[in-house]
Amino acid sequence: MPEGHTLHRLARLHQRRLAGSVVRVSSPQGKFAAGAARVDGQVLTKAEAWGKHLLHHYDSGLVVHVHLGLYGKFSESELPMGEPVGQVRMRMIGAPQGQPGFGTDLRGPTACEILFAPEVSALTDRLGPDPLRRGADPDRAWHRIRRSRRPIGALLMDQQVVAGVGNVYRAELLFRHRVSPHRPGTALTDGEWASMWADLGALMRVGVRVGKMVVVRPEHDHGEPSYSPDRPRTYVYRRHGAPCRLCGTPIAHQVMEARNLFWCPTCQPG
């Protein structure tokens, strides 16, 4: 599932290439036809991301909410766009003044729906702080973590605790700070959380800037094959049984709350 940096990159792209112009919205597949008709021909005023949620704000006050889920993906194209290929849930076409025309097709999302302002507020209110949003308050997450007996490996994946963190950032952040994913939230110190929050924000900002996850420090990167979009170089994520980059211990794996978990038993004891 795409993590928060991917949604923020999409929001920035759509803001730059579509915002401020009349946007033609359609649903070639038909599943979003009624919603598309409600915003078709309106001005897109803002595109933004909250965690793993993408929001398109229109001048009518209506908002298109997209959650990509496991299979959702946008594909971009200059104009003119060709005939839709595959199951295109939503097609957007715009041409801001002074810029070349731009179009994008959305396929396979978990959610693509129209929301009103109160529904948008309800959505964002139930999310934890997003490290990529200006003014995000890490104390909101810390307030929940330090009172919970759930393992920190589960808490980091809870979007009501921290918005935008997925399986890769969860595993890599815990390794980088030598924290066992099984440690209860109540056993984490405020200093550890402050350091983790700062590092998480820095890692995710790199992801937004370069379009890929960069989590391994240069001194620990031993000349492995270059990054691939399907499998970033990591310390522990998807390295079950491989030697730890730091100590050589085989990387461990288990399922925690229905998601695959990876960690080094030596570097992350407990």
GROMACS .gro file of C-alpha atoms in nm:
model
  270
    1MET     CA    1   0.000   0.000   0.000
    2PRO     CA    2   0.140   0.345  -0.087
    3GLU     CA    3   0.266   0.530   0.220
    4GLY     CA    4   0.219   0.895   0.306
    5HIS     CA    5   0.503   1.037   0.097
    6THR     CA    6   0.340   0.898  -0.219
    7LEU     CA    7   0.013   1.080  -0.149
    8HIS     CA    8   0.194   1.405  -0.074
    9ARG     CA    9   0.382   1.377  -0.404
   10LEU     CA   10   0.054   1.325  -0.586
   11ALA     CA   11  -0.105   1.621  -0.408
   12ARG     CA   12   0.187   1.845  -0.507
   13LEU     CA   13   0.171   1.726  -0.867
   14HIS     CA   14  -0.203   1.784  -0.894
   15GLN     CA   15  -0.173   2.122  -0.723
   16ARG     CA   16   0.097   2.228  -0.968
   17ARG     CA   17  -0.061   2.090  -1.286
   18LEU     CA   18  -0.436   2.123  -1.225
   19ALA     CA   19  -0.518   2.369  -0.945
   20GLY     CA   20  -0.657   2.704  -1.050
   21SER     CA   21  -0.815   2.574  -1.368
   22VAL     CA   22  -1.145   2.428  -1.478
   23VAL     CA   23  -1.109   2.052  -1.461
   24ARG     CA   24  -1.304   1.804  -1.668
   25VAL     CA   25  -1.382   1.501  -1.455
   26SER     CA   26  -1.529   1.178  -1.585
   27SER     CA   27  -1.555   0.812  -1.490
   28PRO     CA   28  -1.490   0.595  -1.796
   29GLN     CA   29  -1.547   0.285  -1.584
   30GLY     CA   30  -1.879   0.425  -1.461
   31LYS     CA   31  -1.841   0.352  -1.089
   32PHE     CA   32  -1.778   0.719  -1.008
   33ALA     CA   33  -2.003   0.862  -1.279
   34ALA     CA   34  -2.246   1.042  -1.046
   35GLY     CA   35  -1.967   1.191  -0.838
   36ALA     CA   36  -1.767   1.296  -1.143
   37ALA     CA   37  -2.071   1.475  -1.286
   38ARG     CA   38  -2.101   1.682  -0.967
   39VAL     CA   39  -1.751   1.834  -1.001
   40ASP     CA   40  -1.703   1.823  -1.377
   41GLY     CA   41  -1.634   2.170  -1.515
   42GLN     CA   42  -1.553   2.322  -1.176
   43VAL     CA   43  -1.228   2.489  -1.071
   44LEU     CA   44  -0.994   2.275  -0.864
   45THR     CA   45  -0.886   2.511  -0.586
   46LYS     CA   46  -0.654   2.286  -0.387
   47ALA     CA   47  -0.507   1.937  -0.377
   48GLU     CA   48  -0.375   1.815  -0.043
   49ALA     CA   49  -0.284   1.496   0.140
   50TRP     CA   50  -0.360   1.387   0.495
   51GLY     CA   51  -0.170   1.069   0.571
   52LYS     CA   52  -0.277   0.817   0.307
   53HIS     CA   53  -0.577   1.025   0.194
   54LEU     CA   54  -0.581   1.256  -0.110
   55LEU     CA   55  -0.830   1.543  -0.117
   56HIS     CA   56  -0.928   1.751  -0.422
   57HIS     CA   57  -1.112   2.070  -0.324
   58TYR     CA   58  -1.340   2.236  -0.580
   59ASP     CA   59  -1.477   2.589  -0.585
   60SER     CA   60  -1.829   2.459  -0.516
   61GLY     CA   61  -1.712   2.337  -0.175
   62LEU     CA   62  -1.729   1.973  -0.282
   63VAL     CA   63  -1.426   1.753  -0.219
   64VAL     CA   64  -1.320   1.437  -0.399
   65HIS     CA   65  -1.163   1.195  -0.150
   66VAL     CA   66  -0.928   0.925  -0.281
   67HIS     CA   67  -0.771   0.641  -0.085
   68LEU     CA   68  -0.551   0.428  -0.306
   69GLY     CA   69  -0.555   0.119  -0.087
   70LEU     CA   70  -0.350  -0.177  -0.208
   71TYR     CA   71  -0.411  -0.146  -0.580
   72GLY     CA   72  -0.496   0.217  -0.656
   73LYS     CA   73  -0.272   0.415  -0.888
   74PHE     CA   74  -0.272   0.741  -1.083
   75SER     CA   75  -0.114   0.754  -1.427
   76GLU     CA   76  -0.032   1.093  -1.576
   77SER     CA   77  -0.038   1.207  -1.937
   78GLU     CA   78   0.008   1.519  -2.145
   79LEU     CA   79  -0.283   1.616  -2.367
   80PRO     CA   80  -0.446   1.496  -2.577
   81MET     CA   81  -0.513   1.179  -2.377
   82GLY     CA   82  -0.587   0.858  -2.560
   83GLU     CA   83  -0.883   0.634  -2.502
   84PRO     CA   84  -0.902   0.498  -2.145
   85VAL     CA   85  -0.717   0.171  -2.094
   86GLY     CA   86  -0.843  -0.068  -1.827
   87GLN     CA   87  -1.080   0.018  -1.546
   88VAL     CA   88  -1.040   0.395  -1.510
   89ARG     CA   89  -1.239   0.505  -1.207
   90MET     CA   90  -1.172   0.876  -1.256
   91ARG     CA   91  -1.018   1.084  -1.536
   92MET     CA   92  -0.917   1.445  -1.474
   93ILE     CA   93  -0.814   1.688  -1.749
   94GLY     CA   94  -0.710   2.049  -1.695
   95ALA     CA   95  -0.507   2.325  -1.853
   96PRO     CA   96  -0.404   2.605  -1.614
   97GLN     CA   97  -0.328   2.931  -1.790
   98GLY     CA   98   0.025   2.942  -1.923
   99GLN     CA   99   0.085   2.569  -1.873
  100PRO     CA  100   0.052   2.271  -2.105
  101GLY     CA  101  -0.258   2.063  -2.063
  102PHE     CA  102  -0.242   1.774  -1.818
  103GLY     CA  103  -0.450   1.466  -1.756
  104THR     CA  104  -0.448   1.182  -1.506
  105ASP     CA  105  -0.632   0.850  -1.479
  106LEU     CA  106  -0.710   0.679  -1.149
  107ARG     CA  107  -0.745   0.302  -1.141
  108GLY     CA  108  -0.823   0.056  -0.862
  109PRO     CA  109  -0.866   0.281  -0.555
  110THR     CA  110  -1.023   0.164  -0.233
  111ALA     CA  111  -1.218   0.493  -0.217
  112CYS     CA  112  -1.310   0.758  -0.472
  113GLU     CA  113  -1.602   0.959  -0.343
  114ILE     CA  114  -1.759   1.301  -0.298
  115LEU     CA  115  -1.740   1.449   0.052
  116PHE     CA  116  -1.894   1.761   0.202
  117ALA     CA  117  -1.701   1.986   0.440
  118PRO     CA  118  -1.833   1.820   0.762
  119GLU     CA  119  -1.735   1.479   0.628
  120VAL     CA  120  -1.386   1.603   0.544
  121SER     CA  121  -1.353   1.741   0.898
  122ALA     CA  122  -1.470   1.409   1.044
  123LEU     CA  123  -1.210   1.227   0.833
  124THR     CA  124  -0.916   1.447   0.927
  125ASP     CA  125  -1.020   1.471   1.292
  126ARG     CA  126  -0.989   1.097   1.338
  127LEU     CA  127  -0.639   1.086   1.189
  128GLY     CA  128  -0.325   1.120   1.395
  129PRO     CA  129  -0.066   1.387   1.314
  130ASP     CA  130   0.088   1.363   0.967
  131PRO     CA  131   0.467   1.421   0.981
  132LEU     CA  132   0.453   1.581   0.637
  133ARG     CA  133   0.194   1.845   0.723
  134ARG     CA  134   0.307   2.182   0.851
  135GLY     CA  135   0.224   2.227   1.217
  136ALA     CA  136   0.174   1.856   1.288
  137ASP     CA  137   0.188   1.801   1.663
  138PRO     CA  138   0.388   1.492   1.771
  139ASP     CA  139   0.245   1.528   2.123
  140ARG     CA  140  -0.095   1.418   1.991
  141ALA     CA  141   0.060   1.085   1.893
  142TRP     CA  142   0.271   1.066   2.209
  143HIS     CA  143  -0.038   1.116   2.425
  144ARG     CA  144  -0.185   0.794   2.282
  145ILE     CA  145   0.140   0.596   2.268
  146ARG     CA  146   0.246   0.650   2.628
  147ARG     CA  147  -0.093   0.534   2.757
  148SER     CA  148  -0.117   0.220   2.547
  149ARG     CA  149  -0.004  -0.135   2.622
  150ARG     CA  150  -0.019  -0.220   2.252
  151PRO     CA  151   0.321  -0.285   2.095
  152ILE     CA  152   0.481   0.014   1.931
  153GLY     CA  153   0.498  -0.185   1.607
  154ALA     CA  154   0.117  -0.186   1.600
  155LEU     CA  155   0.074   0.170   1.723
  156LEU     CA  156   0.287   0.313   1.442
  157MET     CA  157   0.059   0.147   1.186
  158ASP     CA  158  -0.255   0.286   1.348
  159GLN     CA  159  -0.358   0.586   1.136
  160GLN     CA  160  -0.535   0.734   1.437
  161VAL     CA  161  -0.196   0.752   1.611
  162VAL     CA  162   0.027   0.866   1.322
  163ALA     CA  163  -0.111   0.935   0.974
  164GLY     CA  164   0.081   0.817   0.670
  165VAL     CA  165   0.309   0.550   0.818
  166GLY     CA  166   0.298   0.213   0.646
  167ASN     CA  167   0.483  -0.115   0.677
  168VAL     CA  168   0.816   0.001   0.536
  169TYR     CA  169   0.853   0.320   0.741
  170ARG     CA  170   0.730   0.134   1.051
  171ALA     CA  171   0.993  -0.141   1.024
  172GLU     CA  172   1.279   0.086   0.923
  173LEU     CA  173   1.211   0.357   1.180
  174LEU     CA  174   1.210   0.105   1.465
  175PHE     CA  175   1.534  -0.049   1.344
  176ARG     CA  176   1.706   0.287   1.305
  177HIS     CA  177   1.622   0.364   1.669
  178ARG     CA  178   1.696   0.014   1.801
  179VAL     CA  179   1.344  -0.022   1.937
  180SER     CA  180   1.181  -0.363   1.947
  181PRO     CA  181   0.847  -0.363   1.763
  182HIS     CA  182   0.709  -0.565   2.056
  183ARG     CA  183   0.782  -0.300   2.318
  184PRO     CA  184   0.457  -0.164   2.470
  185GLY     CA  185   0.386   0.201   2.407
  186THR     CA  186   0.400   0.258   2.782
  187ALA     CA  187   0.766   0.150   2.781
  188LEU     CA  188   0.876   0.406   2.523
  189THR     CA  189   1.040   0.719   2.664
  190ASP     CA  190   0.951   1.072   2.559
  191GLY     CA  191   1.309   1.120   2.439
  192GLU     CA  192   1.288   0.812   2.219
  193TRP     CA  193   0.960   0.931   2.070
  194ALA     CA  194   1.095   1.281   2.003
  195SER     CA  195   1.393   1.133   1.819
  196MET     CA  196   1.175   0.890   1.624
  197TRP     CA  197   0.931   1.163   1.520
  198ALA     CA  198   1.211   1.388   1.392
  199ASP     CA  199   1.368   1.101   1.199
  200LEU     CA  200   1.033   0.990   1.055
  201GLY     CA  201   0.963   1.339   0.924
  202ALA     CA  202   1.309   1.361   0.769
  203LEU     CA  203   1.277   1.021   0.599
  204MET     CA  204   0.932   1.097   0.461
  205ARG     CA  205   1.041   1.439   0.331
  206VAL     CA  206   1.319   1.265   0.138
  207GLY     CA  207   1.054   1.030  -0.001
  208VAL     CA  208   0.847   1.324  -0.120
  209ARG     CA  209   1.147   1.497  -0.276
  210VAL     CA  210   1.303   1.203  -0.462
  211GLY     CA  211   0.999   0.980  -0.511
  212LYS     CA  212   1.138   0.675  -0.333
  213MET     CA  213   1.210   0.552   0.017
  214VAL     CA  214   1.569   0.609   0.126
  215VAL     CA  215   1.609   0.453   0.470
  216VAL     CA  216   1.956   0.292   0.474
  217ARG     CA  217   2.241   0.518   0.579
  218PRO     CA  218   2.524   0.537   0.321
  219GLU     CA  219   2.776   0.371   0.554
  220HIS     CA  220   2.548   0.064   0.580
  221ASP     CA  221   2.476   0.033   0.207
  222HIS     CA  222   2.712  -0.233   0.077
  223GLY     CA  223   2.682  -0.191  -0.297
  224GLU     CA  224   2.362  -0.387  -0.349
  225PRO     CA  225   2.158  -0.348  -0.669
  226SER     CA  226   2.007  -0.004  -0.720
  227TYR     CA  227   1.666   0.091  -0.587
  228SER     CA  228   1.363  -0.062  -0.750
  229PRO     CA  229   1.013   0.084  -0.701
  230ASP     CA  230   0.886  -0.257  -0.593
  231ARG     CA  231   1.151  -0.318  -0.329
  232PRO     CA  232   1.354  -0.036  -0.174
  233ARG     CA  233   1.686  -0.114  -0.008
  234THR     CA  234   1.609  -0.158   0.359
  235TYR     CA  235   1.756  -0.262   0.691
  236VAL     CA  236   1.488  -0.517   0.777
  237TYR     CA  237   1.174  -0.483   0.561
  238ARG     CA  238   1.129  -0.793   0.342
  239ARG     CA  239   1.475  -0.923   0.442
  240HIS     CA  240   1.352  -1.224   0.641
  241GLY     CA  241   1.644  -1.460   0.702
  242ALA     CA  242   1.903  -1.228   0.549
  243PRO     CA  243   2.187  -1.111   0.773
  244CYS     CA  244   2.141  -0.784   0.954
  245ARG     CA  245   2.345  -0.508   0.791
  246LEU     CA  246   2.493  -0.415   1.129
  247CYS     CA  247   2.535  -0.735   1.331
  248GLY     CA  248   2.477  -1.027   1.094
  249THR     CA  249   2.186  -1.177   1.288
  250PRO     CA  250   1.918  -1.322   1.057
  251ILE     CA  251   1.627  -1.081   1.020
  252ALA     CA  252   1.312  -1.210   1.192
  253HIS     CA  253   0.956  -1.208   1.062
  254GLN     CA  254   0.610  -1.255   1.205
  255VAL     CA  255   0.258  -1.128   1.146
  256MET     CA  256   0.144  -0.851   1.382
  257GLU     CA  257  -0.219  -0.744   1.361
  258ALA     CA  258  -0.251  -0.893   1.012
  259ARG     CA  259   0.058  -0.716   0.870
  260ASN     CA  260   0.403  -0.858   0.804
  261LEU     CA  261   0.661  -0.742   1.057
  262PHE     CA  262   1.040  -0.753   1.021
  263TRP     CA  263   1.308  -0.677   1.281
  264CYS     CA  264   1.657  -0.772   1.403
  265PRO     CA  265   1.640  -0.963   1.734
  266THR     CA  266   1.991  -0.849   1.829
  267CYS     CA  267   1.977  -0.481   1.734
  268GLN     CA  268   1.619  -0.450   1.859
  269PRO     CA  269   1.607  -0.663   2.174
  270GLY     CA  270   1.310  -0.696   2.400
   0.00000   0.00000   0.00000
